[in-house]
mmCIF file of C-alpha atoms in Angstrom:
data_model
loop_
_atom_site.group_PDB
_atom_site.id
_atom_site.type_symbol
_atom_site.label_atom_id
_atom_site.label_comp_id
_atom_site.label_asym_id
_atom_site.label_seq_id
_atom_site.Cartn_x
_atom_site.Cartn_y
_atom_site.Cartn_z
ATOM 1 C CA MET A 205 49.346 84.328 57.410
ATOM 2 C CA ARG A 206 49.546 83.130 61.009
ATOM 3 C CA ALA A 207 46.158 84.688 61.718
ATOM 4 C CA ALA A 208 44.578 82.749 58.828
ATOM 5 C CA VAL A 209 46.090 79.442 59.974
ATOM 6 C CA LEU A 210 45.044 80.100 63.551
ATOM 7 C CA THR A 211 41.509 80.969 62.400
ATOM 8 C CA TRP A 212 41.229 77.767 60.337
ATOM 9 C CA ALA A 213 42.559 75.712 63.255
ATOM 10 C CA LEU A 214 39.964 77.159 65.612
ATOM 11 C CA VAL A 215 37.165 76.625 63.072
ATOM 12 C CA GLY A 216 38.293 73.010 62.548
ATOM 13 C CA LEU A 217 38.442 72.428 66.302
ATOM 14 C CA PHE A 218 34.923 73.840 66.668
ATOM 15 C CA PHE A 219 33.536 71.433 64.045
ATOM 16 C CA VAL A 220 35.331 68.437 65.596
ATOM 17 C CA GLU A 221 33.925 69.350 69.007
ATOM 18 C CA GLU A 222 30.419 69.776 67.614
ATOM 19 C CA ALA A 223 30.575 66.448 65.789
ATOM 20 C CA SER A 224 31.784 64.592 68.873
ATOM 21 C CA SER A 225 29.084 66.113 71.080
ATOM 22 C CA GLU A 226 26.129 64.901 68.995
ATOM 23 C CA CYS A 227 24.177 61.835 70.029
ATOM 24 C CA PRO A 228 24.196 59.013 67.480
ATOM 25 C CA ALA A 229 20.997 57.837 65.785
ATOM 26 C CA ILE A 230 19.997 54.617 67.550
ATOM 27 C CA HIS A 231 17.438 51.818 67.483
ATOM 28 C CA ARG A 232 14.594 52.061 69.980
ATOM 29 C CA ARG A 233 15.352 50.922 73.501
ATOM 30 C CA ALA A 234 12.811 49.661 76.058
ATOM 31 C CA GLN A 235 12.643 53.039 77.820
ATOM 32 C CA ASP A 236 12.121 55.057 74.599
ATOM 33 C CA THR A 237 8.541 56.127 73.927
ATOM 34 C CA ASN A 238 9.197 59.002 71.537
ATOM 35 C CA CYS A 239 11.662 59.539 68.681
ATOM 36 C CA ASN A 240 14.185 61.564 70.650
ATOM 37 C CA TYR A 241 16.476 60.862 73.582
ATOM 38 C CA TYR A 242 19.259 62.683 75.422
ATOM 39 C CA CYS A 243 22.918 61.815 75.888
ATOM 40 C CA ARG A 244 25.781 63.425 77.803
ATOM 41 C CA ASN A 245 27.942 65.946 75.979
ATOM 42 C CA GLN A 246 31.532 64.936 76.752
ATOM 43 C CA ALA A 247 32.891 68.428 76.035
ATOM 44 C CA ASP A 248 31.011 70.317 78.745
ATOM 45 C CA ASN A 249 29.138 67.514 80.569
ATOM 46 C CA GLY A 250 25.828 68.969 79.347
ATOM 47 C CA TRP A 251 23.047 67.202 77.495
ATOM 48 C CA GLU A 252 22.544 66.706 73.758
ATOM 49 C CA GLU A 253 19.416 65.555 71.930
ATOM 50 C CA GLY A 254 19.590 62.463 69.749
ATOM 51 C CA PHE A 255 17.017 60.750 67.576
ATOM 52 C CA LEU A 256 15.859 57.222 66.885
ATOM 53 C CA LEU A 257 16.428 55.811 63.424
ATOM 54 C CA ASN A 258 13.723 56.388 60.812
ATOM 55 C CA GLY A 259 11.168 53.579 60.834
ATOM 56 C CA GLU A 260 11.442 52.809 64.556
ATOM 57 C CA THR A 261 8.123 52.523 66.399
ATOM 58 C CA CYS A 262 7.020 55.174 68.881
ATOM 59 C CA ASN A 263 3.995 55.988 71.026
ATOM 60 C CA TYR A 264 1.815 58.456 69.100
ATOM 61 C CA ALA A 265 -1.523 58.203 70.945
ATOM 62 C CA ALA A 266 -1.178 54.666 72.296
ATOM 63 C CA GLU A 267 1.633 52.161 72.666
ATOM 64 C CA ASN A 268 3.571 51.498 69.420
ATOM 65 C CA ASP A 269 0.997 53.165 67.144
ATOM 66 C CA GLY A 270 3.487 55.584 65.579
ATOM 67 C CA VAL A 271 6.615 55.529 63.448
ATOM 68 C CA CYS A 272 9.697 57.778 63.677
ATOM 69 C CA SER A 273 10.741 59.943 60.746
ATOM 70 C CA GLU A 274 13.489 62.564 61.085
ATOM 71 C CA GLY A 275 13.056 62.660 64.865
ATOM 72 C CA ILE A 276 9.274 63.142 64.820
ATOM 73 C CA CYS A 277 6.664 60.532 65.781
ATOM 74 C CA TYR A 278 3.926 60.218 63.154
ATOM 75 C CA LYS A 279 0.720 58.187 63.359
ATOM 76 C CA ALA A 280 1.352 54.861 61.657
ATOM 77 C CA THR A 281 -0.978 54.142 58.774
ATOM 78 C CA VAL A 282 -2.835 50.856 58.976
ATOM 79 C CA PRO A 283 -4.939 49.163 56.315
ATOM 80 C CA SER A 284 -8.621 50.014 56.445
ATOM 81 C CA PRO A 285 -10.711 47.348 58.217
ATOM 82 C CA THR A 286 -13.355 47.757 55.516
ATOM 83 C CA GLU A 287 -11.094 46.499 52.744
ATOM 84 C CA PRO A 288 -12.028 42.964 51.658
ATOM 85 C CA SER A 289 -9.605 40.327 52.817
ATOM 86 C CA HIS A 290 -10.221 38.183 49.729
ATOM 87 C CA PRO A 291 -10.692 39.484 46.208
ATOM 88 C CA VAL A 292 -14.176 39.038 44.770
ATOM 89 C CA ASP A 293 -14.545 37.931 41.159
ATOM 90 C CA HIS A 294 -17.381 39.709 39.379
ATOM 91 C CA SER A 295 -16.969 38.026 36.006
ATOM 92 C CA GLU A 296 -20.670 38.062 35.096
ATOM 93 C CA GLU A 297 -21.674 40.424 32.323
ATOM 94 C CA PRO A 298 -23.647 43.425 33.563
ATOM 95 C CA SER A 299 -27.249 43.528 32.419
ATOM 96 C CA ASP A 300 -28.722 46.358 30.372
ATOM 97 C CA GLU A 301 -31.652 46.645 32.765
ATOM 98 C CA ASP A 302 -31.764 49.465 35.244
ATOM 99 C CA PRO A 303 -31.052 47.835 38.637
ATOM 100 C CA MET A 304 -33.113 50.499 40.387
ATOM 101 C CA ALA A 305 -36.269 50.005 38.278
ATOM 102 C CA PRO A 306 -38.826 47.745 39.984
ATOM 103 C CA GLN A 307 -39.520 44.508 38.162
ATOM 104 C CA PRO A 308 -43.061 43.119 37.918
ATOM 105 C CA PRO A 309 -43.582 39.934 39.934
ATOM 106 C CA LYS A 310 -43.427 36.690 37.999
ATOM 107 C CA LYS A 311 -46.753 34.931 37.565
ATOM 108 C CA LYS A 312 -47.081 31.390 38.820
ATOM 109 C CA ASN A 313 -49.202 28.890 36.972
ATOM 110 C CA LYS A 314 -51.777 27.468 39.337
ATOM 111 C CA LYS A 315 -53.152 24.023 38.750
ATOM 112 C CA SER A 316 -56.862 23.843 38.994
ATOM 113 C CA SER A 317 -58.244 21.188 41.322
ATOM 114 C CA LYS A 318 -61.254 20.728 39.025
ATOM 115 C CA ASN A 319 -59.139 19.373 36.205
ATOM 116 C CA GLN A 320 -57.339 16.804 38.298
ATOM 117 C CA GLU A 321 -58.653 13.246 38.338
ATOM 118 C CA THR A 322 -59.037 11.463 41.634
#
């Protein structure tokens, strides 16, 4: 029985130590360029890796062009520059004519100078 209690105490102590040695998830600081950072482990004075919160900006290929998700910097998606900025209303009824078929030129009525009085 003592062995079981001692085992559970050691396991519990291990989990408490592990939990206290992890870096907290934080907002981006001025010096952060990626989604991870390092903090001191109080238990053995070593280093632990921590991560920025999801949604924080990061440097993917240029400054602030990425977004953090689960500790990884992904390229931020931006709207396409070819999308129209204002909606266009095409309320006219489409014609039955083939738009690719050439149309014959319209004839203009010419006035004859012989028929005009001076």
